[in-house]
Amino acid sequence: MSTQILFVGATGYIGGTVLAKLIEHPSANTFSITVLTRSQDKAKLIEEKFPQLKVVVGSTDDEETLERLASESHVVIGTADADNLPAVKAILRGLRKRHATVGDLPIFIHTVETDDAMQGVLTTPDNGLKVGENVYDDADPKSIASLPPTQVHRDVDLAIVEADEQGKPSVRNTRLEKILIANRLGYLKSYIILPSTIYGLADHALTKAGISNPRSIQVPLLIKASLRRGAPGVVGKGVSIWPSVHIDEVADLYIRILDGIVNNNPAVGHGADGFYFGISDHHTWYELSKEIGRVMVQKGLTKSDEPTPFSDEELVKYFGSVEGGNYYGSTSRGIPNHSKAIGWDPKKTKKDLFASITPELEALL
């Protein structure tokens, strides 16, 4: 029997890369993948180029369709809007129906944002003037649980984890209560992936077919701002730290989790123990802007590679608001112990991040 997979976000940067890896997976002939896309044109392209995929035209705002598709799927992989709580609740309702009618425990692999996911989740607003003290460990449920529910994306995460945890005994349960509900897990198993600064031009079958987005958001936006002002820019002093990961390596994490589930890898936890950081290295904002400046000098686009501080007016002009611009001075620090415990082994470092600046800048030019 084939594994029914619902894929949401296939035309995106992460989603397209993950889907491309699923199509090339050694067990691809056992997958029955349904792709939800709101674009009629993209749907036609998918049907033409990848006839093994089933395409449904619709958006994540179409809760009835989303619920129905989820109810028909053993695995749901979500790489679209991380803040769309109604869409996630529709998926959860569908998976609850699946569990009630089929009796299995469906799988929900959720992405906390389609790009640069830890904005709002692990960040502290340090305005480039200091390094935030918080360092989170994805292998420590207490570390994750310490995140306040008011953090961006957190309400969606908590709803998913709650669905996984329903029916599990607490430490206060009597022995009889534990016996009665010992076999009652939630109605699904959840796995939540938090990528960091994702970089690199995606180059796979879906981008070549014009179906999925080949580019990131965070680094290109900083490059655009520097090009428009004619000099590399930085928030504050740029000393705050952020993690990074290459697009191919973070996509590998999704496959590693899926394979671990299938192979019953005991390290692949779910629910409150089902958070996975996509982090391969850390960098300061100053280092990143300095490299942008170096490439701009090399291209004859500016005279100095030294980043200068963005003014509030520039933050509004280039990033939409002062608050939005100050995101480029925030701190986000994490340790991917859980991801690595399941066999994920990223090789790229911040040197690879800096090496990606030249092709990104050339593409923008």
Coordinates of C-alpha atoms in Angstrom, one line a residue:
M1 CA 0.0 0.0 0.0
S2 CA 1.2 3.5 -0.8
T3 CA 1.7 6.2 1.8
Q4 CA -0.7 9.0 1.3
I5 CA 1.1 12.4 1.7
L6 CA -0.4 15.8 1.6
F7 CA 2.2 18.5 0.7
V8 CA 1.3 22.1 1.5
G9 CA 3.7 24.8 0.2
A10 CA 5.3 23.1 -2.8
T11 CA 5.8 26.3 -4.7
G12 CA 7.9 27.9 -1.9
Y13 CA 11.6 28.0 -1.3
I14 CA 11.7 25.3 1.4
G15 CA 8.7 23.4 0.2
G16 CA 9.9 23.0 -3.4
T17 CA 13.3 21.7 -2.2
V18 CA 11.8 19.2 0.2
L19 CA 9.3 18.0 -2.4
A20 CA 12.1 17.6 -5.0
K21 CA 13.9 15.4 -2.5
L22 CA 10.7 13.4 -1.9
I23 CA 10.3 12.8 -5.6
E24 CA 13.9 11.5 -5.8
H25 CA 13.6 9.4 -2.6
P26 CA 14.5 5.7 -2.9
S27 CA 11.0 4.9 -1.7
A28 CA 9.3 7.4 -4.0
N29 CA 7.3 4.7 -5.7
T30 CA 5.5 4.0 -2.4
F31 CA 4.4 7.6 -2.0
S32 CA 1.1 9.0 -3.2
I33 CA 1.7 12.7 -3.0
T34 CA -1.1 15.3 -3.2
V35 CA 0.1 18.9 -3.7
L36 CA -2.1 21.9 -2.7
T37 CA -1.5 25.0 -4.7
R38 CA -3.5 28.2 -5.3
S39 CA -2.0 28.8 -8.7
Q40 CA -3.8 27.4 -11.7
D41 CA -0.7 27.9 -13.9
K42 CA 1.5 26.2 -11.4
A43 CA -1.0 23.3 -11.1
K44 CA -0.8 22.8 -14.9
L45 CA 3.0 22.8 -14.8
I46 CA 3.1 20.3 -12.0
E47 CA 0.7 18.0 -13.8
E48 CA 2.8 18.3 -17.0
K49 CA 6.2 17.9 -15.5
F50 CA 5.4 15.6 -12.6
P51 CA 2.5 13.4 -13.5
Q52 CA 3.2 11.2 -10.5
L53 CA 1.9 14.0 -8.3
K54 CA -1.8 14.7 -7.7
V55 CA -2.6 18.4 -7.7
V56 CA -5.5 20.2 -6.0
V57 CA -6.0 23.9 -6.7
G58 CA -6.9 25.8 -3.5
S59 CA -5.3 27.9 -0.8
T60 CA -4.7 27.4 2.9
D61 CA -7.6 29.7 3.5
D62 CA -9.9 27.1 2.1
E63 CA -10.4 25.3 5.4
E64 CA -13.0 22.8 4.1
T65 CA -10.7 21.5 1.3
L66 CA -7.7 21.5 3.7
E67 CA -9.6 19.5 6.3
R68 CA -10.8 17.0 3.7
L69 CA -7.3 16.5 2.2
A70 CA -5.8 16.0 5.6
S71 CA -8.4 13.4 6.5
E72 CA -7.3 11.4 3.5
S73 CA -3.6 11.5 4.3
H74 CA -1.3 9.6 6.6
V75 CA 1.4 12.2 6.4
V76 CA 0.9 16.0 6.1
I77 CA 4.0 18.1 5.4
G78 CA 3.4 21.8 5.9
T79 CA 5.9 24.4 4.6
A80 CA 3.5 27.3 4.0
D81 CA 2.4 30.2 6.3
A82 CA 3.5 29.4 9.9
D83 CA 1.1 32.0 11.4
N84 CA -2.1 30.7 9.7
L85 CA -3.7 29.2 12.8
P86 CA -7.1 28.5 11.1
A87 CA -5.4 26.5 8.4
V88 CA -3.4 24.5 10.9
K89 CA -6.7 23.8 12.9
A90 CA -8.3 22.7 9.7
I91 CA -5.4 20.2 9.2
L92 CA -5.8 19.0 12.8
R93 CA -9.5 18.5 12.3
G94 CA -8.8 16.4 9.2
L95 CA -6.1 14.3 11.0
R96 CA -8.5 13.8 13.9
K97 CA -11.1 12.4 11.4
R98 CA -8.4 10.3 9.9
H99 CA -7.5 8.8 13.2
A100 CA -11.1 8.2 14.1
T101 CA -12.0 6.4 10.9
V102 CA -8.7 4.6 9.9
G103 CA -7.3 4.1 13.4
D104 CA -3.7 5.0 12.6
L105 CA -1.7 7.9 14.1
P106 CA -1.2 10.3 11.2
I107 CA 2.0 12.3 11.0
F108 CA 2.2 16.1 10.9
I109 CA 5.5 17.7 9.9
H110 CA 5.2 21.4 10.3
T111 CA 7.5 24.3 9.5
V112 CA 7.7 27.3 11.7
E113 CA 7.8 29.7 8.8
T114 CA 8.7 29.3 5.1
D115 CA 12.0 31.2 5.5
D116 CA 14.1 32.4 8.4
A117 CA 11.8 30.7 10.8
M118 CA 13.2 31.7 14.1
Q119 CA 12.2 35.3 13.7
G120 CA 9.9 35.8 16.7
V121 CA 10.4 32.3 18.0
L122 CA 13.9 32.3 19.5
T123 CA 14.8 36.0 18.9
T124 CA 15.5 38.8 21.4
P125 CA 15.4 42.4 20.1
D126 CA 18.9 43.5 20.7
N127 CA 19.2 46.1 18.0
G128 CA 22.6 45.0 17.0
L129 CA 24.1 46.3 20.2
K130 CA 24.6 43.1 22.2
V131 CA 24.4 39.3 22.0
G132 CA 21.3 38.0 23.5
E133 CA 21.8 35.6 26.4
N134 CA 19.1 33.0 25.6
V135 CA 20.4 29.8 23.9
Y136 CA 17.8 27.1 23.2
D137 CA 18.4 23.4 22.8
D138 CA 16.0 21.5 20.6
A139 CA 16.8 18.3 22.5
D140 CA 15.6 19.8 25.8
P141 CA 11.7 20.0 26.0
K142 CA 12.0 22.3 29.0
S143 CA 14.1 24.7 27.0
I144 CA 11.4 24.8 24.3
A145 CA 8.6 25.0 26.9
S146 CA 10.3 28.1 28.3
L147 CA 9.4 30.1 25.2
P148 CA 6.4 32.4 26.1
P149 CA 3.2 31.7 24.3
T150 CA 3.2 35.4 23.1
Q151 CA 6.2 34.7 20.8
V152 CA 5.4 34.9 17.1
H153 CA 4.3 31.6 15.6
R154 CA 4.1 30.1 19.1
D155 CA 0.3 29.8 19.2
V156 CA 0.4 27.5 16.1
D157 CA 3.1 25.4 17.7
L158 CA 1.2 24.9 20.9
A159 CA -2.0 23.9 19.1
I160 CA -0.1 21.2 17.2
V161 CA 1.7 19.9 20.3
E162 CA -1.6 19.8 22.2
A163 CA -3.1 17.6 19.5
D164 CA -0.1 15.3 19.9
E165 CA -0.3 15.3 23.7
Q166 CA -4.0 14.7 24.2
G167 CA -4.8 11.7 26.3
K168 CA -1.2 11.2 27.6
P169 CA -1.1 10.6 31.4
S170 CA 0.4 13.3 33.6
V171 CA 2.5 12.7 36.7
R172 CA -0.5 13.4 38.9
N173 CA -2.6 10.5 37.4
T174 CA -3.4 7.6 39.8
R175 CA -2.2 4.2 38.8
L176 CA -5.7 3.2 37.7
E177 CA -6.0 6.4 35.5
K178 CA -2.6 5.6 33.9
I179 CA -3.7 2.1 33.1
L180 CA -7.0 3.3 31.6
I181 CA -5.3 5.8 29.3
A182 CA -1.9 4.2 28.8
N183 CA -2.6 3.4 25.2
R184 CA -4.4 6.7 24.4
L185 CA -2.0 9.0 22.7
G186 CA -3.1 12.1 20.9
Y187 CA -4.7 11.7 17.5
L188 CA -1.5 12.4 15.6
K189 CA 2.3 12.6 15.9
S190 CA 3.8 16.0 15.4
Y191 CA 7.2 17.1 14.3
I192 CA 8.1 20.8 14.2
I193 CA 11.1 22.0 12.2
L194 CA 12.6 25.5 12.9
P195 CA 15.0 26.5 10.1
S196 CA 17.3 29.5 10.7
T197 CA 18.7 31.9 8.1
I198 CA 18.3 29.8 5.0
Y199 CA 20.7 30.7 2.1
G200 CA 21.7 29.4 -1.3
L201 CA 20.0 29.4 -4.7
A202 CA 17.8 26.4 -4.9
D203 CA 18.6 24.3 -7.9
H204 CA 16.4 21.3 -8.5
A205 CA 13.7 19.9 -10.8
L206 CA 10.9 22.1 -9.5
T207 CA 12.8 25.4 -9.7
K208 CA 14.1 24.5 -13.2
A209 CA 10.4 23.9 -14.2
G210 CA 9.4 27.3 -12.9
I211 CA 7.2 25.8 -10.2
S212 CA 8.9 26.7 -6.9
N213 CA 10.8 29.8 -5.7
P214 CA 14.5 29.4 -5.9
R215 CA 15.5 32.2 -3.6
S216 CA 15.5 33.0 0.1
I217 CA 14.2 36.2 1.7
Q218 CA 16.4 37.3 4.5
V219 CA 19.9 37.6 2.9
P220 CA 18.6 39.0 -0.4
L221 CA 16.6 41.6 1.4
L222 CA 19.7 42.8 3.2
I223 CA 21.6 42.8 -0.1
K224 CA 18.8 44.8 -1.8
A225 CA 18.9 47.4 1.0
S226 CA 22.7 47.8 0.7
L227 CA 22.5 48.1 -3.1
R228 CA 19.8 50.8 -2.9
R229 CA 21.7 52.9 -0.3
G230 CA 25.0 52.4 -2.2
A231 CA 26.8 51.0 0.9
P232 CA 26.6 47.9 3.2
G233 CA 24.3 48.6 6.1
V234 CA 23.9 47.2 9.6
V235 CA 21.6 47.7 12.6
G236 CA 23.4 49.2 15.5
K237 CA 26.9 47.7 15.7
G238 CA 25.9 44.4 14.2
V239 CA 27.2 42.4 17.1
S240 CA 24.1 40.3 17.5
I241 CA 24.2 36.7 16.4
W242 CA 22.0 34.6 14.2
P243 CA 22.2 30.9 13.0
S244 CA 22.2 29.8 9.4
V245 CA 21.7 26.7 7.2
H246 CA 21.9 25.9 3.5
I247 CA 18.7 25.2 1.7
D248 CA 19.7 21.7 0.6
E249 CA 20.8 20.7 4.1
V250 CA 17.7 22.0 5.9
A251 CA 15.6 20.0 3.3
D252 CA 17.6 16.9 4.2
L253 CA 16.4 17.4 7.8
Y254 CA 12.8 16.8 6.7
I255 CA 13.8 13.6 4.9
R256 CA 15.8 12.5 7.9
I257 CA 12.8 12.9 10.2
L258 CA 10.5 11.1 7.8
D259 CA 12.9 8.2 7.4
G260 CA 13.4 8.1 11.1
I261 CA 9.6 7.8 11.7
V262 CA 9.3 5.0 9.1
N263 CA 12.3 3.1 10.6
N264 CA 11.2 3.6 14.2
N265 CA 14.3 5.5 15.2
P266 CA 13.9 6.0 18.9
A267 CA 15.7 9.4 18.8
V268 CA 12.9 10.8 16.6
G269 CA 10.7 12.3 19.3
H270 CA 7.3 13.9 18.7
G271 CA 5.0 16.3 20.4
A272 CA 6.7 18.3 23.2
D273 CA 9.9 16.3 22.3
G274 CA 9.4 16.9 18.6
F275 CA 11.2 20.2 17.9
Y276 CA 14.1 20.2 15.4
F277 CA 16.4 23.2 14.7
G278 CA 17.8 23.6 11.2
I279 CA 21.1 25.2 12.3
S280 CA 24.6 24.5 10.9
D281 CA 26.5 27.6 12.1
H282 CA 26.2 31.1 13.6
H283 CA 27.3 34.5 12.3
T284 CA 27.1 38.1 13.4
W285 CA 25.1 40.6 11.4
Y286 CA 28.3 42.7 11.0
E287 CA 30.1 39.7 9.4
L288 CA 27.3 39.3 6.9
S289 CA 27.1 42.9 6.0
K290 CA 30.9 43.1 5.8
E291 CA 30.8 40.4 3.2
I292 CA 28.1 42.1 1.2
G293 CA 30.3 45.2 1.3
R294 CA 33.3 43.2 0.0
V295 CA 31.4 41.9 -2.9
M296 CA 30.0 45.4 -3.7
V297 CA 33.5 46.8 -3.7
Q298 CA 34.6 44.0 -6.0
K299 CA 31.8 44.8 -8.4
G300 CA 32.6 48.5 -8.3
L301 CA 29.3 49.4 -6.6
T302 CA 30.8 51.1 -3.5
K303 CA 34.1 52.4 -2.3
S304 CA 34.2 50.9 1.2
D305 CA 33.2 47.5 2.5
E306 CA 32.7 48.8 6.0
P307 CA 29.0 48.6 7.0
T308 CA 27.4 51.8 8.3
P309 CA 24.4 52.0 10.6
F310 CA 20.9 52.2 9.1
S311 CA 19.0 55.3 10.1
D312 CA 15.4 54.9 11.2
E313 CA 14.4 56.5 8.0
E314 CA 16.3 53.9 6.0
L315 CA 14.8 51.1 8.1
V316 CA 11.3 52.3 7.1
K317 CA 12.4 52.8 3.5
Y318 CA 14.1 49.4 2.9
F319 CA 12.3 47.1 5.4
G320 CA 8.9 48.7 5.8
S321 CA 9.2 49.8 9.4
V322 CA 11.7 50.5 12.1
E323 CA 10.6 47.3 13.9
G324 CA 10.9 45.3 10.8
G325 CA 14.4 46.6 10.1
N326 CA 15.5 46.1 13.7
Y327 CA 14.9 42.4 13.1
Y328 CA 18.3 42.6 11.4
G329 CA 19.8 43.4 14.7
S330 CA 18.1 40.7 16.8
T331 CA 19.7 37.7 18.4
S332 CA 18.7 34.1 17.8
R333 CA 20.8 31.3 19.2
G334 CA 20.1 27.5 19.2
I335 CA 21.8 24.2 19.5
P336 CA 20.5 21.5 17.1
N337 CA 21.2 18.5 19.4
H338 CA 18.0 16.8 18.6
S339 CA 18.4 17.2 14.9
K340 CA 21.9 15.8 15.0
A341 CA 20.8 12.9 17.3
I342 CA 18.5 11.6 14.6
G343 CA 21.5 11.5 12.1
W344 CA 21.2 15.0 10.5
D345 CA 24.8 16.0 9.8
P346 CA 25.1 19.4 8.1
K347 CA 28.6 20.2 6.7
K348 CA 28.3 23.8 5.6
T349 CA 29.5 26.7 7.8
K350 CA 29.2 30.5 7.8
K351 CA 32.0 30.5 5.2
D352 CA 29.5 28.9 2.8
L353 CA 26.9 31.5 3.8
F354 CA 29.3 34.3 2.9
A355 CA 30.2 32.6 -0.3
S356 CA 26.6 32.7 -1.3
I357 CA 26.6 36.5 -1.3
T358 CA 28.2 36.8 -4.7
P359 CA 25.7 34.7 -6.7
E360 CA 22.8 36.3 -4.8
L361 CA 24.0 39.8 -5.5
E362 CA 24.7 38.9 -9.1
A363 CA 21.2 37.5 -9.4
L364 CA 19.7 40.7 -8.0
L365 CA 21.7 42.9 -10.4

